[in-house]
PDB file of C-alpha atoms in Angstrom:
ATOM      1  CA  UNK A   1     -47.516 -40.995  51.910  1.00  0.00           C
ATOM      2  CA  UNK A   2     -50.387 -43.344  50.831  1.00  0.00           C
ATOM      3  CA  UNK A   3     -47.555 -45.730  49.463  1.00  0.00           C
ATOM      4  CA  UNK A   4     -46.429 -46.215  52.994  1.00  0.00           C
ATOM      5  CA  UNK A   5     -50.049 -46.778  54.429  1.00  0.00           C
ATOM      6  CA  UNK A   6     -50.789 -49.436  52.273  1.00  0.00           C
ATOM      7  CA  UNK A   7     -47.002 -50.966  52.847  1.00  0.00           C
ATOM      8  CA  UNK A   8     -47.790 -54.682  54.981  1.00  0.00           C
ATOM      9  CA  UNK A   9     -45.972 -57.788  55.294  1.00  0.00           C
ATOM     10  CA  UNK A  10     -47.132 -59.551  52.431  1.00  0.00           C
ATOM     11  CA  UNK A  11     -46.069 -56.750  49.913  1.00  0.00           C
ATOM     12  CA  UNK A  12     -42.651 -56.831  51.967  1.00  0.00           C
ATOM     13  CA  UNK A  13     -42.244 -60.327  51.470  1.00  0.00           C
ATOM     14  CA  UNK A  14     -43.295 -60.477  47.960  1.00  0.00           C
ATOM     15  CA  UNK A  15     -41.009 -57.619  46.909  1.00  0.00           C
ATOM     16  CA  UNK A  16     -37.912 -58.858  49.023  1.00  0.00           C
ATOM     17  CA  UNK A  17     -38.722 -62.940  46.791  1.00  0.00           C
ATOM     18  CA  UNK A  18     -38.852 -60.540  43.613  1.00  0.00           C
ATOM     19  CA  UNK A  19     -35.839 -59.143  44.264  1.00  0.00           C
ATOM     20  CA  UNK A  20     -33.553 -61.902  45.568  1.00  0.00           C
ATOM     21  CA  UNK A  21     -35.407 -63.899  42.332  1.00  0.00           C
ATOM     22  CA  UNK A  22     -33.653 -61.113  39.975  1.00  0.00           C
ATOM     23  CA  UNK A  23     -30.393 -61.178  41.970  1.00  0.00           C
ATOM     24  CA  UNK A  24     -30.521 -64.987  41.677  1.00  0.00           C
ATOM     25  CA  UNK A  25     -30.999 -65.116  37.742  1.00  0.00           C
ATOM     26  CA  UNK A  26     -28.789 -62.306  36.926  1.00  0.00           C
ATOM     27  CA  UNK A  27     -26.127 -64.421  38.867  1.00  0.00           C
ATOM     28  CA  UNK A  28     -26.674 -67.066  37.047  1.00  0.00           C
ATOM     29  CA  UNK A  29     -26.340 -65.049  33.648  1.00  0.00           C
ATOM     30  CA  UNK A  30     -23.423 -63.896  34.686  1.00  0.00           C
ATOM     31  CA  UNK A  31     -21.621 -67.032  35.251  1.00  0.00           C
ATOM     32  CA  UNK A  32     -23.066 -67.935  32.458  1.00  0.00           C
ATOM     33  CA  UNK A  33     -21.593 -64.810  30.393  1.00  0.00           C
ATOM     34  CA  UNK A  34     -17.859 -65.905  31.992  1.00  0.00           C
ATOM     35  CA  UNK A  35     -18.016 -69.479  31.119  1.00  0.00           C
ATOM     36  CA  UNK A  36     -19.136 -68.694  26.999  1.00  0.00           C
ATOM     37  CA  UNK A  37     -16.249 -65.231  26.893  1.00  0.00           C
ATOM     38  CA  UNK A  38     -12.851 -66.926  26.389  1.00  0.00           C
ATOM     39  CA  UNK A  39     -10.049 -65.033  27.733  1.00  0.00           C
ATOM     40  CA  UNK A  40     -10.965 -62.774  30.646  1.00  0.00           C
ATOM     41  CA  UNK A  41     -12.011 -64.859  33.780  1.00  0.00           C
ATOM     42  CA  UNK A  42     -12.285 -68.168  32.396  1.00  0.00           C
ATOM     43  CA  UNK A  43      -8.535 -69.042  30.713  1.00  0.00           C
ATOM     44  CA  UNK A  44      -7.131 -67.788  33.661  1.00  0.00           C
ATOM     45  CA  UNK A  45      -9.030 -70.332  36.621  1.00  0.00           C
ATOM     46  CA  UNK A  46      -8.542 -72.964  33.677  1.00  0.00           C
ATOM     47  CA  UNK A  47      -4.702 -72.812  33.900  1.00  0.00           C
ATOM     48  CA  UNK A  48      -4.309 -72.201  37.363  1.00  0.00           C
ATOM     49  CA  UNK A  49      -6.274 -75.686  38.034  1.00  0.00           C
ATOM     50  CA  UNK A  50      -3.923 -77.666  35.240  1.00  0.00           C
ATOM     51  CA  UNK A  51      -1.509 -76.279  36.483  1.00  0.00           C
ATOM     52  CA  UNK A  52      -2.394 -77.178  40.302  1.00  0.00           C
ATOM     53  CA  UNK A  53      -3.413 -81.019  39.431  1.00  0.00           C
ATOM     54  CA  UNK A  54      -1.268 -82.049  36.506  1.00  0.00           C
ATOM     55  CA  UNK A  55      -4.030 -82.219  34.249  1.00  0.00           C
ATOM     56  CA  UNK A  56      -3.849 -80.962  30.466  1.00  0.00           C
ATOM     57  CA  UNK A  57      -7.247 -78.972  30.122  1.00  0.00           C
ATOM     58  CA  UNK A  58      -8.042 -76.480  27.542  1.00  0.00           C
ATOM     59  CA  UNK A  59     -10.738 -73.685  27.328  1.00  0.00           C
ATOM     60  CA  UNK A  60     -11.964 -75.562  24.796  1.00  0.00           C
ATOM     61  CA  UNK A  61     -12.267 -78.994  26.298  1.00  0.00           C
ATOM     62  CA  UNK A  62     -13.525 -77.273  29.910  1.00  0.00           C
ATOM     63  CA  UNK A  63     -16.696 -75.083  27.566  1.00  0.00           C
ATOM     64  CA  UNK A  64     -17.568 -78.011  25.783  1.00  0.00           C
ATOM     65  CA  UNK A  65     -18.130 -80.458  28.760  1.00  0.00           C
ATOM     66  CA  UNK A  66     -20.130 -77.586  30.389  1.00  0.00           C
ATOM     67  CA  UNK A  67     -22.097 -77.065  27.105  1.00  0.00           C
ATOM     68  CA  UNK A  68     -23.055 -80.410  26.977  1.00  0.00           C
ATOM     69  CA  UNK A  69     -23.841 -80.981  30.693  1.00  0.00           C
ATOM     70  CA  UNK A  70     -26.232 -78.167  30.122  1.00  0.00           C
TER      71      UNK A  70
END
């Protein structure tokens, strides 16, 4: 019960910015995980947009322009 008694605002706010933080970068790694695995979520989105706007992209092509933006 102690926990609770020494529970204020500030250690609500700092834990709720600590864990929106972690959601925030494990978001990011995620994306991050889809954009580098070929195949599963990636190929898919890649030829529903050629398909969509007439344009001939590849996995490939797509990776390496995000690669090097980063």
């Amino acid at each position: 019960m102690s926990f609770f008694k020494n529970l204020t605002w500030q250690t609500l706010i700092k834990s709720f910015l600590l864990l929106t933080s972690l959601v925030v970068i494990g978001g990011f790694l995620l994306i991050a995980a889809l954009i580098m695995t070929p195949g599963t979520f990636f190929k898919p989105l890649i030829h529903l947009l050629s398909e969509k706007s007439n344009l001939n992209l590849t996995v490939e092509n797509v990776r390496g322009n995000l690669l090097r933006g980063l």
